[in-house]
Every structure is written in C-alpha cells, then in structure tokens.
Amino acid sequence: MELKKKEEQVLLLTALVGCGKTTLVKMLCWDDEIKDESFSSSWCNIQVPKVEALVLNFQSRNYTLPEFLEKMVELKVIIITNYDIFPAELSNFQLLKSLPNLKRIRLEKVSIPSLCNAPVPLRSVKKISLFMCNISQAFGNSTIQVSDSLPSLMEINIDYCNDLVELPTWLCEVLSLEKLSITNCHKLSALPEGIGNLVNLEVLRFRSCTELSELLESIRSLHMLRILDISDCLSIIELPKHIGELHNLEEIHMKKCLKLRKQLPPSTVDLKQLKLVVCDEERAKLWEPIKESFSGLKVMVAKEDINLNWLQK
C-alpha cells in the first residue's frame, strides 16, 4: 500500500474484510492492540487537520465514526459507504457538527440515527445524498429547527431509500433548497402541503416513486422551478390544476406515467417558458391539442429503456 504524500488533501480509509486495513493502521499509529473486529471503534488519534475529503468504506452491521473526525476542521466532503448486505447502524453522527467547513455528505446503505432526539447542526452543508439508506427514523416526527440546523442546504438527493413513506414537514422549511431529487423510493405516497414553501426550488424530481398518486396544488408557488420530473410515477393520474403558474418551468419529464390519461389542465398553456417535454407515446398525445400554443416546444418521445440494474441493488 502507498501512503499519500503530506501535501495531498484527501484521506482514503477503507475497512473491507481482508484488504490489509489493520496492518495499515498499525503502521500509521504504532498500535499493536488494534484488532480487525474492532476496527471502527479502535482508531488511534490521527492528526489530519488539513484533509478536505474523507472516504470511509466498511462492511459491518454497526459502525462508529472515528473520534478524530471532529478535529478535521478543513473537511469539506465526507462519503460513507457500507458494503454489507444490510444497512449499518451509524453512531457518533454528532461528530459532524464539529466540522465548520463541511459542504457535502454522501451516505450509502446506513441507518441514520434519529434527528429529533439528538439534532445535529450542519450549518455549512450544501448537499446531502442518501443511497439505499434507512431514513424513516431520522425523518419521522422530527421537530428540527431548520434555520439553526440546515441554513445553507441547497440540494438533497434520496435514492432507493425504501422506508421513505412520506416527506417530513420540516423539509418544507429548508428555504435555501434549490434541488430536491427523490428517485426509486417506491413506498413514497404522500407529499407535505408545505412543499409550496420551497420558493427557491429550481429542480423537483420524483422519478420512479411508483406509489406517489398526486402532485399537490401548492406546487403552484414554486415560481423558480425550471425542471419537473415525474417519470415512471405509475400512480399519478393528473397534473395539478394550476400548473400554469410555474412561469419559469422549462422542462417536464413524464414518461411512463401510466395512469396519467386525463386531458392536461387548461392552465398548461400558460407555461410560456416550456421548451421540452419528455414522455412516452401515449402521454405525447395529450400535448397534441395544445402544442400550437407554445413557441418552439419540443415533445420528445423517449425510447424504451429496459434497465435491469436495480436487480443488483
């Protein structure tokens, strides 16, 4: 194994079974007491204050963030990935509040602890990505003071989080949010009425949320919205009545919305900035009667995409 040079600002720490991680840590820390099975909780006091990106890979049912994390004051990006079959219980999450420059968090296949019992202020974080995580405990019945905890958050990506049934109401208080992407969350069935409060939102994506049955009328207040993606939302039966109030909307993606067969709302013709509609052949027919009302509108029929990648997840 090759150690990174001192001037480099990325620290990669892996914890996969049999990869030599214990040997490496002993070399770094001169700690003969470190055991493989206690790797995640036996980190020595590594001093890496200038590191800006940290990748933690492991394979376990439980994982404790190392204590030295709170001293990484220049850290901007943290990526935590669990390679086990089941999501890992993540502890020591509160250490992240000690990182004044943290901008991006990406978590894969972990169970996020409850945010309502122990709020973790993440005042500098701009982007959070959650992939195949258990998040219902973190989101459920939380009373987060968003103005204190997430004042800088601009982007949330949630993908394949199968225990997400409804969005938490506090999410509607993240007024700095510009992009909300929720994809492949097949149990998501309800949106909070307050979603219209996200007045700075530019991208709203609910792709492949197969149980989601409607877009609330309150989205009419999202006047900054440029892209709306409801592709593969099999249960949505109609577009919001006042969708025409989204005066900056440029793109609508609505392929394979199999239950969306009703005539488009009359207000649709008020979408004067609309340039692109991506849909399937059946949904394309809904646009034919009003297409002449738009200047330069392109209705693009998406090719059939047979994607079996989800079988590997």
Tab-separated table of C-alpha atoms in Angstrom:
chain	number	residue	atom	x	y	z
A	1	MET	CA	0.000	0.000	0.000
A	2	GLU	CA	1.186	3.503	-0.796
A	3	LEU	CA	0.664	6.288	1.698
A	4	LYS	CA	-0.477	9.670	0.441
A	5	LYS	CA	2.040	12.498	0.340
A	6	LYS	CA	1.788	15.145	3.012
A	7	GLU	CA	0.753	17.906	0.657
A	8	GLU	CA	-2.235	15.976	-0.639
A	9	GLN	CA	-5.567	16.845	0.957
A	10	VAL	CA	-7.545	13.639	0.505
A	11	LEU	CA	-7.531	10.806	3.036
A	12	LEU	CA	-8.936	7.455	1.875
A	13	LEU	CA	-9.635	4.971	4.672
A	14	THR	CA	-11.110	1.584	3.800
A	15	ALA	CA	-12.361	-1.162	6.062
A	16	LEU	CA	-13.223	-4.092	3.824
A	17	VAL	CA	-12.566	-7.579	5.141
A	18	GLY	CA	-9.135	-8.926	4.228
A	19	CYS	CA	-7.823	-5.817	2.500
A	20	GLY	CA	-4.985	-5.169	4.963
A	21	LYS	CA	-6.611	-2.272	6.767
A	22	THR	CA	-5.483	-3.382	10.216
A	23	THR	CA	-1.876	-3.660	9.077
A	24	LEU	CA	-2.034	-0.195	7.567
A	25	VAL	CA	-3.446	1.400	10.698
A	26	LYS	CA	-0.772	-0.286	12.830
A	27	MET	CA	1.855	1.173	10.525
A	28	LEU	CA	0.325	4.626	10.841
A	29	CYS	CA	-0.411	4.563	14.541
A	30	TRP	CA	2.025	2.042	16.005
A	31	ASP	CA	-0.836	0.458	17.917
A	32	ASP	CA	-0.401	-3.314	18.310
A	33	GLU	CA	-3.692	-3.576	20.178
A	34	ILE	CA	-5.891	-2.810	17.176
A	35	LYS	CA	-7.980	-5.838	16.273
A	36	ASP	CA	-9.745	-6.329	12.955
A	37	GLU	CA	-13.140	-6.914	14.519
A	38	SER	CA	-12.959	-3.676	16.499
A	39	PHE	CA	-11.539	-1.598	13.673
A	40	SER	CA	-14.263	1.033	13.555
A	41	SER	CA	-14.022	1.847	17.253
A	42	SER	CA	-10.245	1.493	17.761
A	43	TRP	CA	-8.904	4.287	15.620
A	44	CYS	CA	-5.867	5.961	17.059
A	45	ASN	CA	-5.684	9.717	17.374
A	46	ILE	CA	-4.802	10.512	13.759
A	47	GLN	CA	-3.905	14.159	13.218
A	48	VAL	CA	-5.073	15.240	9.750
A	49	PRO	CA	-6.405	18.791	10.194
A	50	LYS	CA	-5.843	19.828	6.550
A	51	VAL	CA	-7.694	16.960	4.885
A	52	GLU	CA	-10.629	18.225	2.787
A	53	ALA	CA	-12.225	14.936	1.649
A	54	LEU	CA	-12.726	11.734	3.626
A	55	VAL	CA	-13.972	8.392	2.262
A	56	LEU	CA	-14.947	5.737	4.802
A	57	ASN	CA	-15.659	2.287	3.352
A	58	PHE	CA	-16.624	-0.603	5.609
A	59	GLN	CA	-18.591	-3.846	5.784
A	60	SER	CA	-20.495	-4.189	9.027
A	61	ARG	CA	-23.896	-4.126	10.748
A	62	ASN	CA	-22.674	-1.381	13.105
A	63	TYR	CA	-20.235	1.431	12.517
A	64	THR	CA	-18.938	4.160	14.801
A	65	LEU	CA	-17.497	7.277	13.237
A	66	PRO	CA	-13.900	7.746	14.442
A	67	GLU	CA	-13.309	10.358	17.131
A	68	PHE	CA	-10.547	12.093	15.180
A	69	LEU	CA	-13.213	13.254	12.751
A	70	GLU	CA	-14.145	16.214	14.951
A	71	LYS	CA	-10.620	17.611	14.579
A	72	MET	CA	-10.711	17.635	10.764
A	73	VAL	CA	-11.644	21.300	10.683
A	74	GLU	CA	-10.905	21.735	6.957
A	75	LEU	CA	-13.053	18.779	5.883
A	76	LYS	CA	-15.447	19.684	3.053
A	77	VAL	CA	-16.651	16.285	1.816
A	78	ILE	CA	-17.412	13.052	3.657
A	79	ILE	CA	-18.519	9.868	1.867
A	80	ILE	CA	-19.561	6.889	3.988
A	81	THR	CA	-20.245	3.574	2.221
A	82	ASN	CA	-21.290	0.267	3.739
A	83	TYR	CA	-20.652	-2.834	1.605
A	84	ASP	CA	-22.625	-5.198	3.805
A	85	ILE	CA	-25.923	-6.701	2.607
A	86	PHE	CA	-27.894	-4.893	5.306
A	87	PRO	CA	-27.780	-1.210	6.313
A	88	ALA	CA	-25.411	-0.470	9.162
A	89	GLU	CA	-26.378	1.330	12.352
A	90	LEU	CA	-24.357	4.523	12.301
A	91	SER	CA	-23.284	6.070	15.586
A	92	ASN	CA	-21.213	9.095	16.595
A	93	PHE	CA	-23.106	11.042	13.939
A	94	GLN	CA	-22.990	14.099	16.187
A	95	LEU	CA	-19.277	14.491	15.380
A	96	LEU	CA	-20.260	16.096	12.086
A	97	LYS	CA	-21.434	19.225	13.881
A	98	SER	CA	-17.784	19.933	14.737
A	99	LEU	CA	-16.850	20.426	11.073
A	100	PRO	CA	-17.280	24.127	10.224
A	101	ASN	CA	-16.358	23.736	6.532
A	102	LEU	CA	-18.312	20.584	5.698
A	103	LYS	CA	-20.177	21.128	2.411
A	104	ARG	CA	-21.198	17.692	1.168
A	105	ILE	CA	-22.359	14.456	2.841
A	106	ARG	CA	-22.974	11.190	0.998
A	107	LEU	CA	-24.212	8.117	2.863
A	108	GLU	CA	-24.760	4.681	1.345
A	109	LYS	CA	-26.526	1.751	2.992
A	110	VAL	CA	-26.595	3.070	6.549
A	111	SER	CA	-29.363	3.594	9.084
A	112	ILE	CA	-29.359	7.240	10.007
A	113	PRO	CA	-29.997	7.937	13.704
A	114	SER	CA	-32.989	9.938	14.830
A	115	LEU	CA	-32.589	13.636	14.200
A	116	CYS	CA	-35.371	14.607	16.563
A	117	ASN	CA	-33.799	13.055	19.663
A	118	ALA	CA	-30.347	14.442	19.015
A	119	PRO	CA	-30.362	17.269	16.453
A	120	VAL	CA	-27.043	17.684	14.664
A	121	PRO	CA	-26.490	21.234	13.381
A	122	LEU	CA	-24.935	21.115	9.908
A	123	ARG	CA	-24.768	24.822	9.253
A	124	SER	CA	-22.308	24.787	6.334
A	125	VAL	CA	-23.623	21.704	4.497
A	126	LYS	CA	-24.926	22.445	0.993
A	127	LYS	CA	-25.562	18.953	-0.391
A	128	ILE	CA	-26.811	15.716	1.187
A	129	SER	CA	-27.041	12.450	-0.775
A	130	LEU	CA	-28.622	9.299	0.660
A	131	PHE	CA	-28.444	5.998	-1.247
A	132	MET	CA	-30.102	2.795	-0.050
A	133	CYS	CA	-30.320	4.181	3.485
A	134	ASN	CA	-32.873	3.621	6.234
A	135	ILE	CA	-34.092	7.139	6.931
A	136	SER	CA	-37.550	6.810	8.471
A	137	GLN	CA	-36.116	7.005	12.000
A	138	ALA	CA	-34.170	10.143	11.136
A	139	PHE	CA	-37.090	11.875	9.423
A	140	GLY	CA	-40.045	10.670	11.440
A	141	ASN	CA	-41.824	13.197	13.693
A	142	SER	CA	-38.766	15.395	13.808
A	143	THR	CA	-39.018	18.949	15.108
A	144	ILE	CA	-35.797	20.206	13.591
A	145	GLN	CA	-35.239	23.964	13.709
A	146	VAL	CA	-34.107	24.224	10.108
A	147	SER	CA	-32.924	27.811	10.421
A	148	ASP	CA	-30.392	26.606	13.000
A	149	SER	CA	-29.565	23.122	11.705
A	150	LEU	CA	-29.523	23.384	7.898
A	151	PRO	CA	-29.364	27.064	6.936
A	152	SER	CA	-27.139	26.521	3.863
A	153	LEU	CA	-28.617	23.346	2.379
A	154	MET	CA	-29.177	23.671	-1.381
A	155	GLU	CA	-29.507	20.102	-2.652
A	156	ILE	CA	-30.979	16.828	-1.380
A	157	ASN	CA	-30.714	13.551	-3.291
A	158	ILE	CA	-32.537	10.477	-1.966
A	159	ASP	CA	-32.302	7.267	-3.995
A	160	TYR	CA	-33.532	3.734	-3.250
A	161	CYS	CA	-34.478	4.559	0.341
A	162	ASN	CA	-37.281	2.035	0.580
A	163	ASP	CA	-38.586	3.001	4.022
A	164	LEU	CA	-39.445	6.553	2.963
A	165	VAL	CA	-43.260	6.734	3.028
A	166	GLU	CA	-43.814	10.477	3.317
A	167	LEU	CA	-41.644	13.541	3.302
A	168	PRO	CA	-41.176	15.222	6.683
A	169	THR	CA	-42.843	18.588	7.157
A	170	TRP	CA	-39.594	20.206	8.305
A	171	LEU	CA	-38.198	19.683	4.816
A	172	CYS	CA	-40.565	22.412	3.623
A	173	GLU	CA	-38.735	24.887	5.860
A	174	VAL	CA	-35.413	24.487	4.036
A	175	LEU	CA	-35.968	27.699	2.119
A	176	SER	CA	-32.436	27.659	0.699
A	177	LEU	CA	-33.169	24.409	-1.173
A	178	GLU	CA	-32.687	24.615	-4.954
A	179	LYS	CA	-32.758	20.942	-5.934
A	180	LEU	CA	-34.857	18.129	-4.457
A	181	SER	CA	-34.382	14.743	-6.110
A	182	ILE	CA	-36.204	11.680	-4.784
A	183	THR	CA	-35.849	8.637	-7.020
A	184	ASN	CA	-36.707	4.948	-6.772
A	185	CYS	CA	-38.392	5.388	-3.395
A	186	HIS	CA	-41.251	3.053	-4.184
A	187	LYS	CA	-43.129	3.485	-0.893
A	188	LEU	CA	-43.301	7.266	-1.024
A	189	SER	CA	-47.008	8.026	-1.227
A	190	ALA	CA	-47.555	11.482	0.253
A	191	LEU	CA	-46.083	14.958	-0.010
A	192	PRO	CA	-46.445	17.636	2.669
A	193	GLU	CA	-48.758	20.528	1.825
A	194	GLY	CA	-45.975	22.931	2.676
A	195	ILE	CA	-43.862	21.853	-0.293
A	196	GLY	CA	-45.008	25.079	-1.934
A	197	ASN	CA	-42.903	26.977	0.605
A	198	LEU	CA	-39.700	25.956	-1.186
A	199	VAL	CA	-39.751	29.147	-3.213
A	200	ASN	CA	-36.117	28.856	-4.374
A	201	LEU	CA	-36.530	25.349	-5.759
A	202	GLU	CA	-35.324	25.006	-9.363
A	203	VAL	CA	-35.356	21.219	-9.829
A	204	LEU	CA	-38.035	18.901	-8.426
A	205	ARG	CA	-37.652	15.212	-9.225
A	206	PHE	CA	-39.823	12.275	-8.122
A	207	ARG	CA	-38.686	9.733	-10.698
A	208	SER	CA	-39.842	6.131	-10.161
A	209	CYS	CA	-41.763	6.891	-6.974
A	210	THR	CA	-44.385	4.370	-8.000
A	211	GLU	CA	-46.825	4.872	-5.085
A	212	LEU	CA	-46.976	8.662	-5.342
A	213	SER	CA	-50.513	9.410	-6.509
A	214	GLU	CA	-50.599	13.202	-6.838
A	215	LEU	CA	-48.673	16.428	-7.007
A	216	LEU	CA	-50.208	18.880	-4.575
A	217	GLU	CA	-51.727	22.121	-5.823
A	218	SER	CA	-49.358	24.000	-3.528
A	219	ILE	CA	-46.517	23.492	-6.026
A	220	ARG	CA	-48.094	26.405	-7.939
A	221	SER	CA	-45.999	28.627	-5.651
A	222	LEU	CA	-42.689	27.255	-6.931
A	223	HIS	CA	-42.121	30.152	-9.320
A	224	MET	CA	-38.377	29.458	-9.684
A	225	LEU	CA	-38.919	25.858	-10.790
A	226	ARG	CA	-37.236	25.028	-14.112
A	227	ILE	CA	-37.393	21.215	-14.221
A	228	LEU	CA	-40.196	18.916	-13.066
A	229	ASP	CA	-39.559	15.167	-13.367
A	230	ILE	CA	-42.289	12.637	-12.553
A	231	SER	CA	-41.083	9.904	-14.911
A	232	ASP	CA	-42.219	6.382	-14.005
A	233	CYS	CA	-44.585	7.635	-11.314
A	234	LEU	CA	-47.105	4.937	-12.099
A	235	SER	CA	-49.870	6.192	-9.774
A	236	ILE	CA	-50.154	9.871	-10.735
A	237	ILE	CA	-53.430	10.383	-12.612
A	238	GLU	CA	-53.291	14.106	-13.468
A	239	LEU	CA	-51.186	17.242	-13.372
A	240	PRO	CA	-52.049	19.972	-10.846
A	241	LYS	CA	-54.890	22.257	-11.923
A	242	HIS	CA	-52.795	25.417	-11.548
A	243	ILE	CA	-49.558	24.093	-13.052
A	244	GLY	CA	-49.624	27.067	-15.421
A	245	GLU	CA	-48.465	29.319	-12.590
A	246	LEU	CA	-44.985	27.791	-12.830
A	247	HIS	CA	-43.925	30.603	-15.150
A	248	ASN	CA	-40.231	29.616	-15.288
A	249	LEU	CA	-40.797	25.928	-15.984
A	250	GLU	CA	-38.637	24.831	-18.938
A	251	GLU	CA	-38.833	21.026	-18.826
A	252	ILE	CA	-41.381	18.376	-17.867
A	253	HIS	CA	-40.358	14.716	-17.777
A	254	MET	CA	-43.384	12.426	-17.608
A	255	LYS	CA	-42.654	9.172	-19.409
A	256	LYS	CA	-44.367	6.005	-18.208
A	257	CYS	CA	-46.886	7.811	-16.025
A	258	LEU	CA	-49.263	5.040	-16.990
A	259	LYS	CA	-52.337	6.365	-15.138
A	260	LEU	CA	-51.950	9.900	-16.418
A	261	ARG	CA	-54.532	9.788	-19.191
A	262	LYS	CA	-56.700	12.819	-18.425
A	263	GLN	CA	-56.674	15.934	-20.552
A	264	LEU	CA	-53.991	18.396	-19.485
A	265	PRO	CA	-55.228	21.274	-17.276
A	266	PRO	CA	-56.255	24.409	-19.238
A	267	SER	CA	-53.614	26.415	-17.368
A	268	THR	CA	-50.881	24.344	-19.054
A	269	VAL	CA	-50.891	26.792	-21.975
A	270	ASP	CA	-49.607	29.477	-19.589
A	271	LEU	CA	-46.233	27.713	-19.317
A	272	LYS	CA	-44.639	30.209	-21.705
A	273	GLN	CA	-41.040	29.182	-20.888
A	274	LEU	CA	-41.685	25.490	-21.525
A	275	LYS	CA	-39.222	24.156	-24.123
A	276	LEU	CA	-39.083	20.399	-23.603
A	277	VAL	CA	-41.491	17.626	-22.689
A	278	VAL	CA	-40.057	14.107	-22.411
A	279	CYS	CA	-42.715	11.410	-22.379
A	280	ASP	CA	-43.908	8.159	-23.954
A	281	GLU	CA	-46.171	7.853	-26.978
A	282	GLU	CA	-49.424	7.814	-25.015
A	283	ARG	CA	-48.544	10.911	-22.981
A	284	ALA	CA	-47.345	12.665	-26.154
A	285	LYS	CA	-50.915	12.513	-27.467
A	286	LEU	CA	-52.047	14.641	-24.505
A	287	TRP	CA	-49.878	17.502	-25.758
A	288	GLU	CA	-51.038	17.457	-29.369
A	289	PRO	CA	-54.176	19.626	-28.853
A	290	ILE	CA	-52.227	22.455	-27.191
A	291	LYS	CA	-48.794	22.199	-28.787
A	292	GLU	CA	-49.535	25.124	-31.109
A	293	SER	CA	-49.956	27.378	-28.062
A	294	PHE	CA	-46.222	27.182	-27.391
A	295	SER	CA	-43.302	28.723	-29.216
A	296	GLY	CA	-40.612	26.173	-30.000
A	297	LEU	CA	-41.910	23.438	-27.701
A	298	LYS	CA	-40.315	20.036	-28.341
A	299	VAL	CA	-42.291	16.974	-27.297
A	300	MET	CA	-39.757	14.155	-27.290
A	301	VAL	CA	-40.869	10.534	-27.089
A	302	ALA	CA	-38.300	8.666	-25.012
A	303	LYS	CA	-37.002	5.371	-26.300
A	304	GLU	CA	-37.863	2.236	-24.390
A	305	ASP	CA	-35.234	1.780	-21.713
A	306	ILE	CA	-35.080	-1.706	-20.261
A	307	ASN	CA	-32.893	-1.231	-17.212
A	308	LEU	CA	-32.170	-4.231	-15.016
A	309	ASN	CA	-29.525	-2.540	-12.861
A	310	TRP	CA	-31.953	-2.440	-9.935
A	311	LEU	CA	-31.694	-6.246	-9.695
A	312	GLN	CA	-28.164	-5.831	-8.355
A	313	LYS	CA	-29.179	-3.480	-5.538
